[in-house]
Every structure is written in C-alpha cells, then in structure tokens.
C-alpha positions as CSV (number, residue, x, y, z in Angstrom):
1,X,68.1,15.3,-23.8
2,X,65.3,15.9,-21.4
3,X,66.7,18.0,-18.6
4,X,69.1,20.9,-19.1
5,X,70.5,23.4,-16.5
6,X,71.6,26.9,-17.7
7,X,73.7,28.9,-15.2
8,X,73.3,32.6,-15.6
9,X,70.0,34.4,-16.2
10,X,71.3,37.3,-18.4
11,X,70.3,37.8,-22.1
12,X,72.4,34.9,-23.3
13,X,71.3,32.4,-20.6
14,X,67.6,33.4,-21.0
15,X,67.7,32.8,-24.8
16,X,69.6,29.5,-24.5
17,X,66.9,28.3,-22.1
18,X,64.2,29.5,-24.4
19,X,65.7,27.9,-27.5
20,X,66.0,24.5,-25.7
21,X,62.5,24.8,-24.3
22,X,61.1,25.5,-27.8
23,X,62.6,22.1,-28.9
24,X,61.0,20.1,-26.0
25,X,63.8,20.2,-23.4
26,X,62.9,20.9,-19.8
27,X,65.2,23.7,-18.5
28,X,66.2,25.0,-15.1
29,X,67.6,28.5,-15.4
30,X,69.7,29.6,-12.4
31,X,70.9,33.0,-11.3
32,X,71.9,34.1,-7.8
33,X,69.8,37.3,-8.4
34,X,66.0,36.6,-8.3
35,X,65.2,39.9,-10.0
36,X,67.4,38.9,-13.0
37,X,65.4,35.6,-13.3
38,X,62.2,37.6,-13.4
39,X,63.7,39.8,-16.1
40,X,64.7,36.7,-18.1
41,X,61.1,35.3,-17.9
42,X,59.6,38.6,-18.9
43,X,62.1,38.9,-21.8
44,X,61.3,35.3,-23.0
45,X,57.6,36.0,-22.8
46,X,58.1,39.0,-25.0
47,X,60.2,37.2,-27.5
48,X,57.6,34.4,-27.8
49,X,54.7,36.8,-28.0
50,X,56.3,38.5,-31.0
51,X,56.7,35.1,-32.7
52,X,53.0,34.4,-32.1
53,X,52.0,37.8,-33.5
54,X,54.1,37.1,-36.6
55,X,52.5,33.7,-37.1
56,X,55.7,31.8,-36.5
57,X,54.5,30.1,-33.3
58,X,51.2,29.0,-32.0
59,X,50.0,30.4,-28.6
60,X,49.9,26.8,-27.2
61,X,53.5,26.1,-28.2
62,X,54.6,29.5,-26.8
63,X,53.0,28.7,-23.4
64,X,54.4,25.2,-23.4
65,X,57.9,26.6,-24.0
66,X,57.5,29.1,-21.1
67,X,56.3,26.2,-18.9
68,X,59.3,24.1,-19.6
69,X,61.7,26.7,-18.1
70,X,61.9,26.6,-14.3
71,X,64.0,29.2,-12.4
72,X,66.0,29.0,-9.2
73,X,68.6,30.9,-7.3
74,X,70.1,27.7,-5.9
75,X,73.0,26.3,-8.0
76,X,72.8,22.8,-6.5
77,X,69.1,22.7,-7.2
78,X,69.7,23.7,-10.8
79,X,72.3,21.0,-11.4
80,X,70.7,18.2,-9.3
81,X,68.7,16.4,-12.1
82,X,70.5,17.9,-15.1
83,X,71.8,15.7,-17.9
84,X,73.8,18.7,-19.2
85,X,74.9,22.0,-17.8
86,X,75.6,25.2,-19.8
87,X,77.2,28.2,-18.2
88,X,76.2,31.6,-19.5
89,X,77.6,33.9,-16.9
90,X,79.2,37.3,-17.8
91,X,82.8,37.4,-19.0
92,X,84.7,37.2,-15.7
93,X,87.4,34.5,-15.5
94,X,87.0,33.8,-11.8
95,X,83.2,33.3,-12.2
96,X,83.7,31.1,-15.2
97,X,86.3,29.0,-13.4
98,X,83.7,28.2,-10.8
99,X,81.0,27.3,-13.3
100,X,82.4,25.9,-16.5
101,X,81.3,24.1,-19.6
102,X,82.9,24.6,-23.0
103,X,79.8,25.1,-25.1
104,X,79.7,28.5,-26.7
105,X,76.5,29.9,-28.2
106,X,76.4,33.1,-30.1
107,X,74.2,36.1,-29.1
108,X,71.4,36.6,-29.9
109,X,70.8,32.8,-29.5
110,X,67.4,33.0,-31.1
111,X,68.9,34.3,-34.4
112,X,72.5,33.0,-34.6
113,X,72.8,29.4,-35.9
114,X,76.3,28.6,-34.7
115,X,77.6,26.8,-31.6
116,X,81.3,26.4,-31.0
117,X,82.1,23.2,-29.1
118,X,85.6,23.2,-27.5
119,X,87.4,20.0,-26.6
120,X,89.5,20.5,-23.4
121,X,92.5,18.4,-22.6
122,X,90.4,16.1,-20.4
123,X,87.1,16.2,-22.3
124,X,85.8,12.7,-23.1
125,X,84.5,11.7,-26.5
126,X,81.1,11.1,-24.9
127,X,80.9,14.6,-23.6
128,X,81.8,16.0,-27.0
129,X,79.2,13.8,-28.7
130,X,76.5,14.9,-26.2
131,X,77.3,18.5,-26.7
132,X,77.1,18.1,-30.5
133,X,73.8,16.2,-30.1
134,X,72.3,18.9,-27.8
135,X,73.2,21.7,-30.2
136,X,71.5,19.9,-33.1
137,X,68.5,19.0,-30.9
138,X,68.2,22.8,-30.3
139,X,68.3,23.3,-34.1
140,X,71.7,24.9,-34.1
141,X,74.9,24.1,-36.1
142,X,77.9,22.8,-34.1
143,X,81.5,23.2,-35.0
144,X,84.2,21.4,-33.1
145,X,87.5,22.9,-31.9
146,X,90.0,20.2,-31.1
147,X,91.8,22.2,-28.5
148,X,91.2,25.2,-26.3
149,X,92.2,28.6,-27.5
150,X,91.2,32.1,-26.3
151,X,88.4,33.5,-28.5
152,X,87.7,30.2,-30.2
153,X,87.2,30.6,-34.0
154,X,84.7,33.3,-34.6
155,X,85.7,35.8,-31.9
156,X,89.4,35.6,-32.9
157,X,88.5,36.5,-36.4
158,X,85.9,39.1,-35.2
159,X,88.4,40.6,-32.7
160,X,91.0,41.0,-35.4
161,X,88.6,42.9,-37.6
162,X,87.1,45.0,-34.8
163,X,90.5,45.9,-33.4
164,X,91.5,47.3,-36.7
165,X,88.3,49.4,-36.7
166,X,89.3,50.8,-33.3
167,X,92.8,51.6,-34.6
168,X,91.2,53.5,-37.5
169,X,89.0,55.4,-35.0
170,X,91.8,56.1,-32.5
171,X,94.1,57.4,-35.3
172,X,91.4,59.8,-36.5
173,X,91.2,58.1,-39.9
174,X,87.4,58.0,-39.9
175,X,84.4,58.4,-37.6
176,X,82.9,55.4,-36.0
177,X,79.7,56.0,-38.1
178,X,81.6,55.9,-41.4
179,X,83.6,52.9,-40.3
180,X,80.4,51.1,-39.6
181,X,78.9,52.2,-42.9
182,X,82.0,51.1,-44.8
183,X,81.9,47.6,-43.2
184,X,78.1,47.2,-43.6
185,X,78.1,48.2,-47.3
186,X,81.6,47.1,-48.3
187,X,81.8,43.7,-46.5
188,X,78.0,43.1,-46.3
189,X,78.1,42.7,-42.5
190,X,74.6,43.1,-41.0
191,X,76.1,45.4,-38.4
192,X,79.4,47.3,-38.4
193,X,81.8,46.7,-35.5
194,X,80.6,49.7,-33.4
195,X,76.9,49.0,-33.9
196,X,77.6,45.3,-33.1
197,X,79.4,46.4,-29.9
198,X,76.4,48.4,-28.8
199,X,74.2,45.4,-29.5
200,X,76.4,42.9,-27.6
201,X,77.2,45.3,-24.7
202,X,80.4,47.4,-24.6
203,X,81.2,46.0,-21.2
204,X,81.2,42.5,-22.7
205,X,83.5,43.7,-25.5
206,X,85.8,45.5,-23.1
207,X,86.1,42.6,-20.7
208,X,86.7,40.1,-23.5
209,X,89.5,42.2,-24.9
210,X,91.0,42.9,-21.5
211,X,91.1,39.2,-20.8
212,X,92.8,38.5,-24.2
213,X,95.3,41.2,-23.5
214,X,96.2,40.0,-20.0
215,X,96.3,36.4,-21.2
216,X,98.5,36.9,-24.2
217,X,100.4,40.2,-23.4
218,X,99.8,41.0,-27.1
219,X,99.3,44.8,-27.5
220,X,96.9,44.1,-30.4
221,X,94.3,43.0,-27.9
222,X,94.7,46.0,-25.6
223,X,91.2,47.7,-25.3
224,X,90.9,51.1,-27.1
225,X,91.0,54.1,-24.8
226,X,87.7,55.3,-26.3
227,X,86.1,51.9,-25.6
228,X,87.4,52.0,-22.0
229,X,86.0,55.6,-21.6
230,X,82.6,54.5,-22.8
231,X,82.5,51.6,-20.3
232,X,83.7,53.7,-17.3
233,X,81.0,56.3,-18.2
234,X,78.3,53.6,-18.1
235,X,77.6,54.0,-21.8
236,X,77.3,50.2,-22.5
237,X,75.2,50.3,-25.7
238,X,71.5,49.4,-26.2
239,X,71.0,48.0,-22.7
240,X,72.0,51.4,-21.1
241,X,70.4,53.6,-23.7
242,X,73.6,54.9,-25.1
243,X,77.0,53.5,-26.4
244,X,78.5,54.5,-29.6
245,X,74.9,55.4,-30.7
246,X,72.0,56.7,-28.6
247,X,68.8,54.7,-28.2
248,X,65.3,55.6,-27.3
249,X,63.2,52.5,-26.6
250,X,63.8,50.3,-29.7
251,X,64.6,53.3,-31.9
252,X,68.1,54.4,-32.6
253,X,68.5,58.2,-32.5
C-alpha cells in the first residue's frame, strides 16, 4: 500500500492518517472544513513531538511522517489516486452512507491495537484481504466479521456493559464516580464507562446508542436521560472541558 485516502479530519481520521504515515504510507486526509484539517495537522504534530521527547521516535522520522500526510477539502481529489479509502466521519448514518468503507479502527488509534474488518454481502475476497493487509502494514491487529451487524464485536459487548452502568446510575444505585471506580478496580478496565465516555465524546456515545435504538427498536439501547441531558447541555467530555467529569487543560478536576 502506497497511497491511502482518509475521509474525515476529526480525531479518529487524523490519528489513522498519522499511524499510516508512520509506517511509510502516503496519505491524503480530506475534510470539507479547512479549519478542521489544520486542527488535525496541529494535533498530529503535537503527538509526534511528544514521541520525540520520550525517545520513541527520531525527529527525522517525525518530520517524514508529517510530510506524508497531504490535506484537501475536495473529496474527488482525495480519492483520485488512492489505493484504499477509509471513512472516519462522525456517527451520522446519512453521512456514512455517502462515504462508506467497512474498516473500523478503535480510538485512540495511536494506542488501540485492534481493527475490526466487516465483510458486507457484496464485499469481494480481494477487498477483505487488502483491508487485512493494510491493517497489518499499519502495525494493527485485524479481526474479521463474516457479516454486518450493528456495533460489530467490541462495541456490542461494550454497549451491553455500559448500558448496565447507566441503568445503575439512573436507578440511583450508585454515583457515576463509584461505578467507574468499581469497574476500574473490580474488572481491571483502564477507564470506567463514564470516564471512557468523556474520553470518546458523549455526543459520539449518544449518537451510537440512538442509532442502535432506532435500528433495533430494543429498549435496552435507548440512551439514558442523563446522557441525553449532558449532550443537550454541550457537556461532551474532555473536548468541551466538561462531561461526567470536569477538565482543566489536561488535568481532571
């Protein structure tokens, strides 16, 4: 793989582009918002600078990785010479229908090792093999789903656990802080469900749950009223400075 297009310049898209570039792939990162592309470049530069400071990456390799990522607001331009296209747009069904590829990285891409590859009803063996090869080329571990299913593997399991955490909160059984603490210490999760929601973005969590609920009609997936209230109030987690927890810079308050 020598030329990759990543559609969507948010945190996920920016990190996918960076991970590919670190492994020698030329990337075109596309977003319709030019300011979002600048944020992506600034974010990637910061990530790479921290790796250099920690001795994990040479300055020359960091600059080379940055140089391998080209940005554009033109979708046709991004896809023109691409051997493979990955969509990394936000969780909106209509947007995803217009830009679609069943290759699902996990956020943060620079930390999480797993990639879920989903075979659609018309996906060729060649496409599956290329998706698996690209994941490995980017130093990630692929798993293959033989058919499409909402939530794939990890998020279906995660949603079940997280939904139970919301039920406990809504029923007044325990505070969100104590639920997080119980999960972190009792199940050895690096983050409890509420802290993880803040990290991922509560709007992302809400939209994913709402989609599952509307798709299945299953009440188990209906978003928690408390989660909905957070999103409507603009308290989206770390990116907005407050979610379930409050944040000041990089420090949780």
